[in-house]
Amino acid sequence: MRVEIFLPRESFKALKGRDINKLLRERLPKVERTLRAEREEFLREKIAGLEERLLKMGELQELREFYEKALRDRELMMAERDKLRKENAELREELEGKKVHGS
């Protein structure tokens, strides 16, 4: 594996004569901690986003169930309305029949 590091001229001059491998080994744990912390933060944000989406999906499911129930209730009400219309028509005919025979 090859890693290339680009440094400004001043930084390069400051490192000249120092043991670069030793310096990298000393700094590596700090870099690893930083990367781990950044990854954990990234994952926390992802989890928060997913939790929010799950909540919205739950709300959507509740709305779907409410809508389906409303449709069933509407069908029941329409059937009841038709039944009452039929009964009303029968009663009207019965009442008109009594008026004709009773007069």
PDB file of N, CA and C in Angstrom:
ATOM      1  N   MET A   1       0.846  -1.175   0.000  1.00  0.00           N
ATOM      2  CA  MET A   1       0.000   0.000   0.000  1.00  0.00           C
ATOM      3  C   MET A   1       0.891   1.238   0.000  1.00  0.00           C
ATOM      4  N   ARG A   2       0.494   2.192  -0.795  1.00  0.00           N
ATOM      5  CA  ARG A   2       1.308   3.396  -0.922  1.00  0.00           C
ATOM      6  C   ARG A   2       0.467   4.602  -0.488  1.00  0.00           C
ATOM      7  N   VAL A   3       1.034   5.425   0.361  1.00  0.00           N
ATOM      8  CA  VAL A   3       0.361   6.624   0.842  1.00  0.00           C
ATOM      9  C   VAL A   3       1.204   7.818   0.454  1.00  0.00           C
ATOM     10  N   GLU A   4       0.571   8.792  -0.167  1.00  0.00           N
ATOM     11  CA  GLU A   4       1.277  10.012  -0.539  1.00  0.00           C
ATOM     12  C   GLU A   4       0.772  11.137   0.345  1.00  0.00           C
ATOM     13  N   ILE A   5       1.693  11.898   0.868  1.00  0.00           N
ATOM     14  CA  ILE A   5       1.346  13.018   1.727  1.00  0.00           C
ATOM     15  C   ILE A   5       1.933  14.276   1.097  1.00  0.00           C
ATOM     16  N   PHE A   6       1.104  15.283   0.920  1.00  0.00           N
ATOM     17  CA  PHE A   6       1.548  16.552   0.366  1.00  0.00           C
ATOM     18  C   PHE A   6       1.604  17.570   1.492  1.00  0.00           C
ATOM     19  N   LEU A   7       2.727  18.228   1.607  1.00  0.00           N
ATOM     20  CA  LEU A   7       2.934  19.204   2.680  1.00  0.00           C
ATOM     21  C   LEU A   7       3.366  20.545   2.101  1.00  0.00           C
ATOM     22  N   PRO A   8       2.967  21.600   2.787  1.00  0.00           N
ATOM     23  CA  PRO A   8       3.517  22.900   2.381  1.00  0.00           C
ATOM     24  C   PRO A   8       5.034  22.890   2.626  1.00  0.00           C
ATOM     25  N   ARG A   9       5.752  23.702   1.920  1.00  0.00           N
ATOM     26  CA  ARG A   9       7.215  23.747   1.987  1.00  0.00           C
ATOM     27  C   ARG A   9       7.704  23.953   3.422  1.00  0.00           C
ATOM     28  N   GLU A  10       7.037  24.831   4.180  1.00  0.00           N
ATOM     29  CA  GLU A  10       7.470  25.123   5.548  1.00  0.00           C
ATOM     30  C   GLU A  10       7.362  23.878   6.432  1.00  0.00           C
ATOM     31  N   SER A  11       6.263  23.144   6.278  1.00  0.00           N
ATOM     32  CA  SER A  11       6.080  21.925   7.071  1.00  0.00           C
ATOM     33  C   SER A  11       7.128  20.891   6.705  1.00  0.00           C
ATOM     34  N   PHE A  12       7.403  20.789   5.418  1.00  0.00           N
ATOM     35  CA  PHE A  12       8.402  19.823   4.970  1.00  0.00           C
ATOM     36  C   PHE A  12       9.763  20.152   5.579  1.00  0.00           C
ATOM     37  N   LYS A  13      10.107  21.427   5.593  1.00  0.00           N
ATOM     38  CA  LYS A  13      11.402  21.838   6.160  1.00  0.00           C
ATOM     39  C   LYS A  13      11.451  21.523   7.648  1.00  0.00           C
ATOM     40  N   ALA A  14      10.292  21.698   8.349  1.00  0.00           N
ATOM     41  CA  ALA A  14      10.257  21.419   9.787  1.00  0.00           C
ATOM     42  C   ALA A  14      10.452  19.934  10.055  1.00  0.00           C
ATOM     43  N   LEU A  15      10.030  19.084   9.143  1.00  0.00           N
ATOM     44  CA  LEU A  15      10.152  17.630   9.321  1.00  0.00           C
ATOM     45  C   LEU A  15      11.511  17.098   8.873  1.00  0.00           C
ATOM     46  N   LYS A  16      12.240  17.879   8.147  1.00  0.00           N
ATOM     47  CA  LYS A  16      13.524  17.435   7.618  1.00  0.00           C
ATOM     48  C   LYS A  16      14.451  17.057   8.776  1.00  0.00           C
ATOM     49  N   GLY A  17      15.015  15.880   8.683  1.00  0.00           N
ATOM     50  CA  GLY A  17      15.940  15.405   9.692  1.00  0.00           C
ATOM     51  C   GLY A  17      15.261  14.638  10.822  1.00  0.00           C
ATOM     52  N   ARG A  18      13.928  14.593  10.851  1.00  0.00           N
ATOM     53  CA  ARG A  18      13.229  13.855  11.910  1.00  0.00           C
ATOM     54  C   ARG A  18      12.879  12.456  11.401  1.00  0.00           C
ATOM     55  N   ASP A  19      12.656  11.550  12.319  1.00  0.00           N
ATOM     56  CA  ASP A  19      12.272  10.180  11.967  1.00  0.00           C
ATOM     57  C   ASP A  19      10.769  10.173  11.636  1.00  0.00           C
ATOM     58  N   ILE A  20      10.452  10.168  10.364  1.00  0.00           N
ATOM     59  CA  ILE A  20       9.064  10.256   9.900  1.00  0.00           C
ATOM     60  C   ILE A  20       8.256   9.040  10.345  1.00  0.00           C
ATOM     61  N   ASN A  21       8.851   7.839  10.243  1.00  0.00           N
ATOM     62  CA  ASN A  21       8.131   6.628  10.658  1.00  0.00           C
ATOM     63  C   ASN A  21       7.752   6.690  12.130  1.00  0.00           C
ATOM     64  N   LYS A  22       8.668   7.146  12.955  1.00  0.00           N
ATOM     65  CA  LYS A  22       8.402   7.262  14.386  1.00  0.00           C
ATOM     66  C   LYS A  22       7.288   8.283  14.621  1.00  0.00           C
ATOM     67  N   LEU A  23       7.361   9.404  13.925  1.00  0.00           N
ATOM     68  CA  LEU A  23       6.353  10.449  14.050  1.00  0.00           C
ATOM     69  C   LEU A  23       4.967   9.923  13.652  1.00  0.00           C
ATOM     70  N   LEU A  24       4.908   9.182  12.556  1.00  0.00           N
ATOM     71  CA  LEU A  24       3.637   8.605  12.107  1.00  0.00           C
ATOM     72  C   LEU A  24       3.094   7.595  13.126  1.00  0.00           C
ATOM     73  N   ARG A  25       3.971   6.751  13.671  1.00  0.00           N
ATOM     74  CA  ARG A  25       3.537   5.767  14.673  1.00  0.00           C
ATOM     75  C   ARG A  25       2.997   6.459  15.920  1.00  0.00           C
ATOM     76  N   GLU A  26       3.634   7.571  16.300  1.00  0.00           N
ATOM     77  CA  GLU A  26       3.173   8.301  17.478  1.00  0.00           C
ATOM     78  C   GLU A  26       1.805   8.948  17.241  1.00  0.00           C
ATOM     79  N   ARG A  27       1.587   9.437  16.025  1.00  0.00           N
ATOM     80  CA  ARG A  27       0.341  10.157  15.719  1.00  0.00           C
ATOM     81  C   ARG A  27      -0.797   9.227  15.292  1.00  0.00           C
ATOM     82  N   LEU A  28      -0.476   8.012  14.906  1.00  0.00           N
ATOM     83  CA  LEU A  28      -1.480   7.080  14.400  1.00  0.00           C
ATOM     84  C   LEU A  28      -2.625   6.819  15.385  1.00  0.00           C
ATOM     85  N   PRO A  29      -2.367   6.583  16.673  1.00  0.00           N
ATOM     86  CA  PRO A  29      -3.490   6.349  17.599  1.00  0.00           C
ATOM     87  C   PRO A  29      -4.473   7.530  17.655  1.00  0.00           C
ATOM     88  N   LYS A  30      -3.931   8.746  17.619  1.00  0.00           N
ATOM     89  CA  LYS A  30      -4.803   9.926  17.644  1.00  0.00           C
ATOM     90  C   LYS A  30      -5.658   9.987  16.376  1.00  0.00           C
ATOM     91  N   VAL A  31      -5.039   9.707  15.245  1.00  0.00           N
ATOM     92  CA  VAL A  31      -5.769   9.698  13.976  1.00  0.00           C
ATOM     93  C   VAL A  31      -6.855   8.624  14.000  1.00  0.00           C
ATOM     94  N   GLU A  32      -6.531   7.450  14.522  1.00  0.00           N
ATOM     95  CA  GLU A  32      -7.506   6.368  14.607  1.00  0.00           C
ATOM     96  C   GLU A  32      -8.688   6.766  15.498  1.00  0.00           C
ATOM     97  N   ARG A  33      -8.397   7.402  16.649  1.00  0.00           N
ATOM     98  CA  ARG A  33      -9.479   7.860  17.542  1.00  0.00           C
ATOM     99  C   ARG A  33     -10.365   8.889  16.846  1.00  0.00           C
ATOM    100  N   THR A  34      -9.719   9.795  16.130  1.00  0.00           N
ATOM    101  CA  THR A  34     -10.477  10.819  15.411  1.00  0.00           C
ATOM    102  C   THR A  34     -11.380  10.181  14.356  1.00  0.00           C
ATOM    103  N   LEU A  35     -10.822   9.267  13.590  1.00  0.00           N
ATOM    104  CA  LEU A  35     -11.619   8.586  12.559  1.00  0.00           C
ATOM    105  C   LEU A  35     -12.760   7.789  13.176  1.00  0.00           C
ATOM    106  N   ARG A  36     -12.479   7.102  14.286  1.00  0.00           N
ATOM    107  CA  ARG A  36     -13.510   6.330  14.969  1.00  0.00           C
ATOM    108  C   ARG A  36     -14.633   7.250  15.448  1.00  0.00           C
ATOM    109  N   ALA A  37     -14.259   8.404  16.033  1.00  0.00           N
ATOM    110  CA  ALA A  37     -15.260   9.358  16.525  1.00  0.00           C
ATOM    111  C   ALA A  37     -16.095   9.916  15.375  1.00  0.00           C
ATOM    112  N   GLU A  38     -15.440  10.231  14.270  1.00  0.00           N
ATOM    113  CA  GLU A  38     -16.175  10.741  13.109  1.00  0.00           C
ATOM    114  C   GLU A  38     -17.125   9.684  12.555  1.00  0.00           C
ATOM    115  N   ARG A  39     -16.674   8.446  12.527  1.00  0.00           N
ATOM    116  CA  ARG A  39     -17.529   7.359  12.025  1.00  0.00           C
ATOM    117  C   ARG A  39     -18.727   7.147  12.958  1.00  0.00           C
ATOM    118  N   GLU A  40     -18.479   7.191  14.273  1.00  0.00           N
ATOM    119  CA  GLU A  40     -19.577   7.040  15.232  1.00  0.00           C
ATOM    120  C   GLU A  40     -20.592   8.168  15.076  1.00  0.00           C
ATOM    121  N   GLU A  41     -20.126   9.385  14.878  1.00  0.00           N
ATOM    122  CA  GLU A  41     -21.024  10.523  14.674  1.00  0.00           C
ATOM    123  C   GLU A  41     -21.835  10.339  13.398  1.00  0.00           C
ATOM    124  N   PHE A  42     -21.170   9.911  12.346  1.00  0.00           N
ATOM    125  CA  PHE A  42     -21.854   9.641  11.083  1.00  0.00           C
ATOM    126  C   PHE A  42     -22.937   8.586  11.273  1.00  0.00           C
ATOM    127  N   LEU A  43     -22.593   7.505  11.982  1.00  0.00           N
ATOM    128  CA  LEU A  43     -23.561   6.429  12.214  1.00  0.00           C
ATOM    129  C   LEU A  43     -24.721   6.901  13.093  1.00  0.00           C
ATOM    130  N   ARG A  44     -24.429   7.742  14.092  1.00  0.00           N
ATOM    131  CA  ARG A  44     -25.510   8.284  14.929  1.00  0.00           C
ATOM    132  C   ARG A  44     -26.489   9.105  14.090  1.00  0.00           C
ATOM    133  N   GLU A  45     -25.939   9.905  13.190  1.00  0.00           N
ATOM    134  CA  GLU A  45     -26.801  10.706  12.314  1.00  0.00           C
ATOM    135  C   GLU A  45     -27.643   9.813  11.412  1.00  0.00           C
ATOM    136  N   LYS A  46     -27.030   8.768  10.883  1.00  0.00           N
ATOM    137  CA  LYS A  46     -27.764   7.819  10.038  1.00  0.00           C
ATOM    138  C   LYS A  46     -28.882   7.149  10.833  1.00  0.00           C
ATOM    139  N   ILE A  47     -28.570   6.718  12.052  1.00  0.00           N
ATOM    140  CA  ILE A  47     -29.563   6.058  12.906  1.00  0.00           C
ATOM    141  C   ILE A  47     -30.718   7.014  13.191  1.00  0.00           C
ATOM    142  N   ALA A  48     -30.393   8.274  13.506  1.00  0.00           N
ATOM    143  CA  ALA A  48     -31.442   9.266  13.781  1.00  0.00           C
ATOM    144  C   ALA A  48     -32.332   9.442  12.554  1.00  0.00           C
ATOM    145  N   GLY A  49     -31.714   9.509  11.392  1.00  0.00           N
ATOM    146  CA  GLY A  49     -32.494   9.645  10.158  1.00  0.00           C
ATOM    147  C   GLY A  49     -33.385   8.444   9.917  1.00  0.00           C
ATOM    148  N   LEU A  50     -32.856   7.257  10.160  1.00  0.00           N
ATOM    149  CA  LEU A  50     -33.646   6.036   9.971  1.00  0.00           C
ATOM    150  C   LEU A  50     -34.785   5.949  10.979  1.00  0.00           C
ATOM    151  N   GLU A  51     -34.512   6.345  12.220  1.00  0.00           N
ATOM    152  CA  GLU A  51     -35.572   6.344  13.235  1.00  0.00           C
ATOM    153  C   GLU A  51     -36.690   7.297  12.831  1.00  0.00           C
ATOM    154  N   GLU A  52     -36.321   8.455  12.310  1.00  0.00           N
ATOM    155  CA  GLU A  52     -37.323   9.428  11.865  1.00  0.00           C
ATOM    156  C   GLU A  52     -38.163   8.855  10.725  1.00  0.00           C
ATOM    157  N   ARG A  53     -37.492   8.193   9.786  1.00  0.00           N
ATOM    158  CA  ARG A  53     -38.227   7.578   8.678  1.00  0.00           C
ATOM    159  C   ARG A  53     -39.155   6.477   9.165  1.00  0.00           C
ATOM    160  N   LEU A  54     -38.701   5.693  10.157  1.00  0.00           N
ATOM    161  CA  LEU A  54     -39.557   4.643  10.705  1.00  0.00           C
ATOM    162  C   LEU A  54     -40.795   5.242  11.375  1.00  0.00           C
ATOM    163  N   LEU A  55     -40.609   6.349  12.094  1.00  0.00           N
ATOM    164  CA  LEU A  55     -41.756   7.014  12.713  1.00  0.00           C
ATOM    165  C   LEU A  55     -42.744   7.478  11.654  1.00  0.00           C
ATOM    166  N   LYS A  56     -42.225   8.067  10.579  1.00  0.00           N
ATOM    167  CA  LYS A  56     -43.099   8.523   9.495  1.00  0.00           C
ATOM    168  C   LYS A  56     -43.817   7.347   8.851  1.00  0.00           C
ATOM    169  N   MET A  57     -43.088   6.227   8.716  1.00  0.00           N
ATOM    170  CA  MET A  57     -43.716   5.041   8.134  1.00  0.00           C
ATOM    171  C   MET A  57     -44.824   4.536   9.046  1.00  0.00           C
ATOM    172  N   GLY A  58     -44.598   4.595  10.365  1.00  0.00           N
ATOM    173  CA  GLY A  58     -45.629   4.197  11.316  1.00  0.00           C
ATOM    174  C   GLY A  58     -46.839   5.101  11.219  1.00  0.00           C
ATOM    175  N   GLU A  59     -46.592   6.402  11.094  1.00  0.00           N
ATOM    176  CA  GLU A  59     -47.697   7.353  10.941  1.00  0.00           C
ATOM    177  C   GLU A  59     -48.442   7.081   9.644  1.00  0.00           C
ATOM    178  N   LEU A  60     -47.694   6.774   8.600  1.00  0.00           N
ATOM    179  CA  LEU A  60     -48.311   6.469   7.316  1.00  0.00           C
ATOM    180  C   LEU A  60     -49.182   5.222   7.423  1.00  0.00           C
ATOM    181  N   GLN A  61     -48.703   4.225   8.147  1.00  0.00           N
ATOM    182  CA  GLN A  61     -49.482   2.998   8.338  1.00  0.00           C
ATOM    183  C   GLN A  61     -50.767   3.301   9.106  1.00  0.00           C
ATOM    184  N   GLU A  62     -50.669   4.156  10.136  1.00  0.00           N
ATOM    185  CA  GLU A  62     -51.860   4.547  10.892  1.00  0.00           C
ATOM    186  C   GLU A  62     -52.866   5.262   9.986  1.00  0.00           C
ATOM    187  N   LEU A  63     -52.364   6.152   9.137  1.00  0.00           N
ATOM    188  CA  LEU A  63     -53.249   6.859   8.206  1.00  0.00           C
ATOM    189  C   LEU A  63     -53.909   5.893   7.234  1.00  0.00           C
ATOM    190  N   ARG A  64     -53.130   4.914   6.766  1.00  0.00           N
ATOM    191  CA  ARG A  64     -53.681   3.914   5.848  1.00  0.00           C
ATOM    192  C   ARG A  64     -54.812   3.139   6.516  1.00  0.00           C
ATOM    193  N   GLU A  65     -54.566   2.721   7.775  1.00  0.00           N
ATOM    194  CA  GLU A  65     -55.582   1.979   8.512  1.00  0.00           C
ATOM    195  C   GLU A  65     -56.827   2.840   8.741  1.00  0.00           C
ATOM    196  N   PHE A  66     -56.627   4.117   9.091  1.00  0.00           N
ATOM    197  CA  PHE A  66     -57.748   5.027   9.301  1.00  0.00           C
ATOM    198  C   PHE A  66     -58.556   5.175   8.016  1.00  0.00           C
ATOM    199  N   TYR A  67     -57.862   5.339   6.890  1.00  0.00           N
ATOM    200  CA  TYR A  67     -58.528   5.488   5.600  1.00  0.00           C
ATOM    201  C   TYR A  67     -59.332   4.236   5.250  1.00  0.00           C
ATOM    202  N   GLU A  68     -58.739   3.066   5.451  1.00  0.00           N
ATOM    203  CA  GLU A  68     -59.441   1.817   5.156  1.00  0.00           C
ATOM    204  C   GLU A  68     -60.678   1.665   6.032  1.00  0.00           C
ATOM    205  N   LYS A  69     -60.559   2.041   7.311  1.00  0.00           N
ATOM    206  CA  LYS A  69     -61.703   1.973   8.211  1.00  0.00           C
ATOM    207  C   LYS A  69     -62.785   2.957   7.769  1.00  0.00           C
ATOM    208  N   ALA A  70     -62.357   4.148   7.351  1.00  0.00           N
ATOM    209  CA  ALA A  70     -63.318   5.145   6.873  1.00  0.00           C
ATOM    210  C   ALA A  70     -64.060   4.624   5.638  1.00  0.00           C
ATOM    211  N   LEU A  71     -63.338   3.942   4.753  1.00  0.00           N
ATOM    212  CA  LEU A  71     -63.998   3.368   3.578  1.00  0.00           C
ATOM    213  C   LEU A  71     -65.010   2.296   3.975  1.00  0.00           C
ATOM    214  N   ARG A  72     -64.633   1.432   4.930  1.00  0.00           N
ATOM    215  CA  ARG A  72     -65.574   0.401   5.397  1.00  0.00           C
ATOM    216  C   ARG A  72     -66.797   1.052   6.042  1.00  0.00           C
ATOM    217  N   ASP A  73     -66.562   2.067   6.876  1.00  0.00           N
ATOM    218  CA  ASP A  73     -67.670   2.767   7.522  1.00  0.00           C
ATOM    219  C   ASP A  73     -68.579   3.423   6.484  1.00  0.00           C
ATOM    220  N   ARG A  74     -67.973   3.990   5.456  1.00  0.00           N
ATOM    221  CA  ARG A  74     -68.767   4.631   4.399  1.00  0.00           C
ATOM    222  C   ARG A  74     -69.651   3.601   3.705  1.00  0.00           C
ATOM    223  N   GLU A  75     -69.083   2.428   3.418  1.00  0.00           N
ATOM    224  CA  GLU A  75     -69.876   1.376   2.779  1.00  0.00           C
ATOM    225  C   GLU A  75     -71.036   0.952   3.671  1.00  0.00           C
ATOM    226  N   LEU A  76     -70.768   0.813   4.965  1.00  0.00           N
ATOM    227  CA  LEU A  76     -71.840   0.454   5.896  1.00  0.00           C
ATOM    228  C   LEU A  76     -72.921   1.526   5.929  1.00  0.00           C
ATOM    229  N   MET A  77     -72.506   2.787   5.963  1.00  0.00           N
ATOM    230  CA  MET A  77     -73.475   3.884   5.999  1.00  0.00           C
ATOM    231  C   MET A  77     -74.293   3.927   4.707  1.00  0.00           C
ATOM    232  N   MET A  78     -73.659   3.686   3.572  1.00  0.00           N
ATOM    233  CA  MET A  78     -74.381   3.671   2.290  1.00  0.00           C
ATOM    234  C   MET A  78     -75.392   2.522   2.276  1.00  0.00           C
ATOM    235  N   ALA A  79     -74.992   1.372   2.782  1.00  0.00           N
ATOM    236  CA  ALA A  79     -75.902   0.229   2.826  1.00  0.00           C
ATOM    237  C   ALA A  79     -77.081   0.534   3.760  1.00  0.00           C
ATOM    238  N   GLU A  80     -76.787   1.155   4.898  1.00  0.00           N
ATOM    239  CA  GLU A  80     -77.849   1.517   5.840  1.00  0.00           C
ATOM    240  C   GLU A  80     -78.783   2.553   5.219  1.00  0.00           C
ATOM    241  N   ARG A  81     -78.211   3.519   4.509  1.00  0.00           N
ATOM    242  CA  ARG A  81     -79.028   4.538   3.845  1.00  0.00           C
ATOM    243  C   ARG A  81     -79.959   3.899   2.813  1.00  0.00           C
ATOM    244  N   ASP A  82     -79.424   2.959   2.021  1.00  0.00           N
ATOM    245  CA  ASP A  82     -80.251   2.272   1.028  1.00  0.00           C
ATOM    246  C   ASP A  82     -81.363   1.474   1.700  1.00  0.00           C
ATOM    247  N   LYS A  83     -81.023   0.822   2.794  1.00  0.00           N
ATOM    248  CA  LYS A  83     -82.018   0.047   3.544  1.00  0.00           C
ATOM    249  C   LYS A  83     -83.129   0.967   4.059  1.00  0.00           C
ATOM    250  N   LEU A  84     -82.765   2.117   4.603  1.00  0.00           N
ATOM    251  CA  LEU A  84     -83.757   3.069   5.110  1.00  0.00           C
ATOM    252  C   LEU A  84     -84.605   3.646   3.973  1.00  0.00           C
ATOM    253  N   ARG A  85     -84.000   3.917   2.827  1.00  0.00           N
ATOM    254  CA  ARG A  85     -84.774   4.392   1.673  1.00  0.00           C
ATOM    255  C   ARG A  85     -85.828   3.366   1.267  1.00  0.00           C
ATOM    256  N   LYS A  86     -85.391   2.110   1.250  1.00  0.00           N
ATOM    257  CA  LYS A  86     -86.307   1.033   0.859  1.00  0.00           C
ATOM    258  C   LYS A  86     -87.463   0.943   1.859  1.00  0.00           C
ATOM    259  N   GLU A  87     -87.124   0.968   3.150  1.00  0.00           N
ATOM    260  CA  GLU A  87     -88.161   0.920   4.189  1.00  0.00           C
ATOM    261  C   GLU A  87     -89.091   2.117   4.075  1.00  0.00           C
ATOM    262  N   ASN A  88     -88.519   3.286   3.820  1.00  0.00           N
ATOM    263  CA  ASN A  88     -89.308   4.501   3.687  1.00  0.00           C
ATOM    264  C   ASN A  88     -90.275   4.391   2.508  1.00  0.00           C
ATOM    265  N   ALA A  89     -89.781   3.864   1.390  1.00  0.00           N
ATOM    266  CA  ALA A  89     -90.629   3.692   0.206  1.00  0.00           C
ATOM    267  C   ALA A  89     -91.751   2.709   0.503  1.00  0.00           C
ATOM    268  N   GLU A  90     -91.441   1.613   1.199  1.00  0.00           N
ATOM    269  CA  GLU A  90     -92.469   0.629   1.545  1.00  0.00           C
ATOM    270  C   GLU A  90     -93.527   1.235   2.467  1.00  0.00           C
ATOM    271  N   LEU A  91     -93.066   2.009   3.450  1.00  0.00           N
ATOM    272  CA  LEU A  91     -94.007   2.658   4.370  1.00  0.00           C
ATOM    273  C   LEU A  91     -94.873   3.673   3.637  1.00  0.00           C
ATOM    274  N   ARG A  92     -94.286   4.411   2.701  1.00  0.00           N
ATOM    275  CA  ARG A  92     -95.047   5.394   1.920  1.00  0.00           C
ATOM    276  C   ARG A  92     -96.129   4.695   1.108  1.00  0.00           C
ATOM    277  N   GLU A  93     -95.747   3.559   0.473  1.00  0.00           N
ATOM    278  CA  GLU A  93     -96.733   2.796  -0.315  1.00  0.00           C
ATOM    279  C   GLU A  93     -97.833   2.266   0.589  1.00  0.00           C
ATOM    280  N   GLU A  94     -97.455   1.769   1.762  1.00  0.00           N
ATOM    281  CA  GLU A  94     -98.431   1.229   2.711  1.00  0.00           C
ATOM    282  C   GLU A  94     -99.380   2.332   3.163  1.00  0.00           C
ATOM    283  N   LEU A  95     -98.833   3.516   3.449  1.00  0.00           N
ATOM    284  CA  LEU A  95     -99.629   4.652   3.902  1.00  0.00           C
ATOM    285  C   LEU A  95    -100.571   5.119   2.798  1.00  0.00           C
ATOM    286  N   GLU A  96    -100.055   5.178   1.573  1.00  0.00           N
ATOM    287  CA  GLU A  96    -100.919   5.579   0.432  1.00  0.00           C
ATOM    288  C   GLU A  96    -102.006   4.543   0.202  1.00  0.00           C
ATOM    289  N   GLY A  97    -101.688   3.256   0.409  1.00  0.00           N
ATOM    290  CA  GLY A  97    -102.696   2.194   0.256  1.00  0.00           C
ATOM    291  C   GLY A  97    -103.790   2.336   1.302  1.00  0.00           C
ATOM    292  N   LYS A  98    -103.459   2.713   2.517  1.00  0.00           N
ATOM    293  CA  LYS A  98    -104.453   2.908   3.557  1.00  0.00           C
ATOM    294  C   LYS A  98    -105.316   4.121   3.264  1.00  0.00           C
ATOM    295  N   LYS A  99    -104.701   5.167   2.697  1.00  0.00           N
ATOM    296  CA  LYS A  99    -105.462   6.373   2.365  1.00  0.00           C
ATOM    297  C   LYS A  99    -106.477   6.076   1.280  1.00  0.00           C
ATOM    298  N   VAL A 100    -106.072   5.277   0.281  1.00  0.00           N
ATOM    299  CA  VAL A 100    -106.983   4.941  -0.826  1.00  0.00           C
ATOM    300  C   VAL A 100    -108.104   4.066  -0.311  1.00  0.00           C
ATOM    301  N   HIS A 101    -107.815   3.055   0.506  1.00  0.00           N
ATOM    302  CA  HIS A 101    -108.831   2.143   0.992  1.00  0.00           C
ATOM    303  C   HIS A 101    -109.638   2.756   2.131  1.00  0.00           C
ATOM    304  N   GLY A 102    -109.024   3.612   2.904  1.00  0.00           N
ATOM    305  CA  GLY A 102    -109.693   4.202   4.059  1.00  0.00           C
ATOM    306  C   GLY A 102    -110.583   5.379   3.674  1.00  0.00           C
ATOM    307  N   SER A 103    -110.396   6.020   2.540  1.00  0.00           N
ATOM    308  CA  SER A 103    -111.192   7.202   2.176  1.00  0.00           C
ATOM    309  C   SER A 103    -112.487   6.875   1.603  1.00  0.00           C
TER     310      SER A 103
END
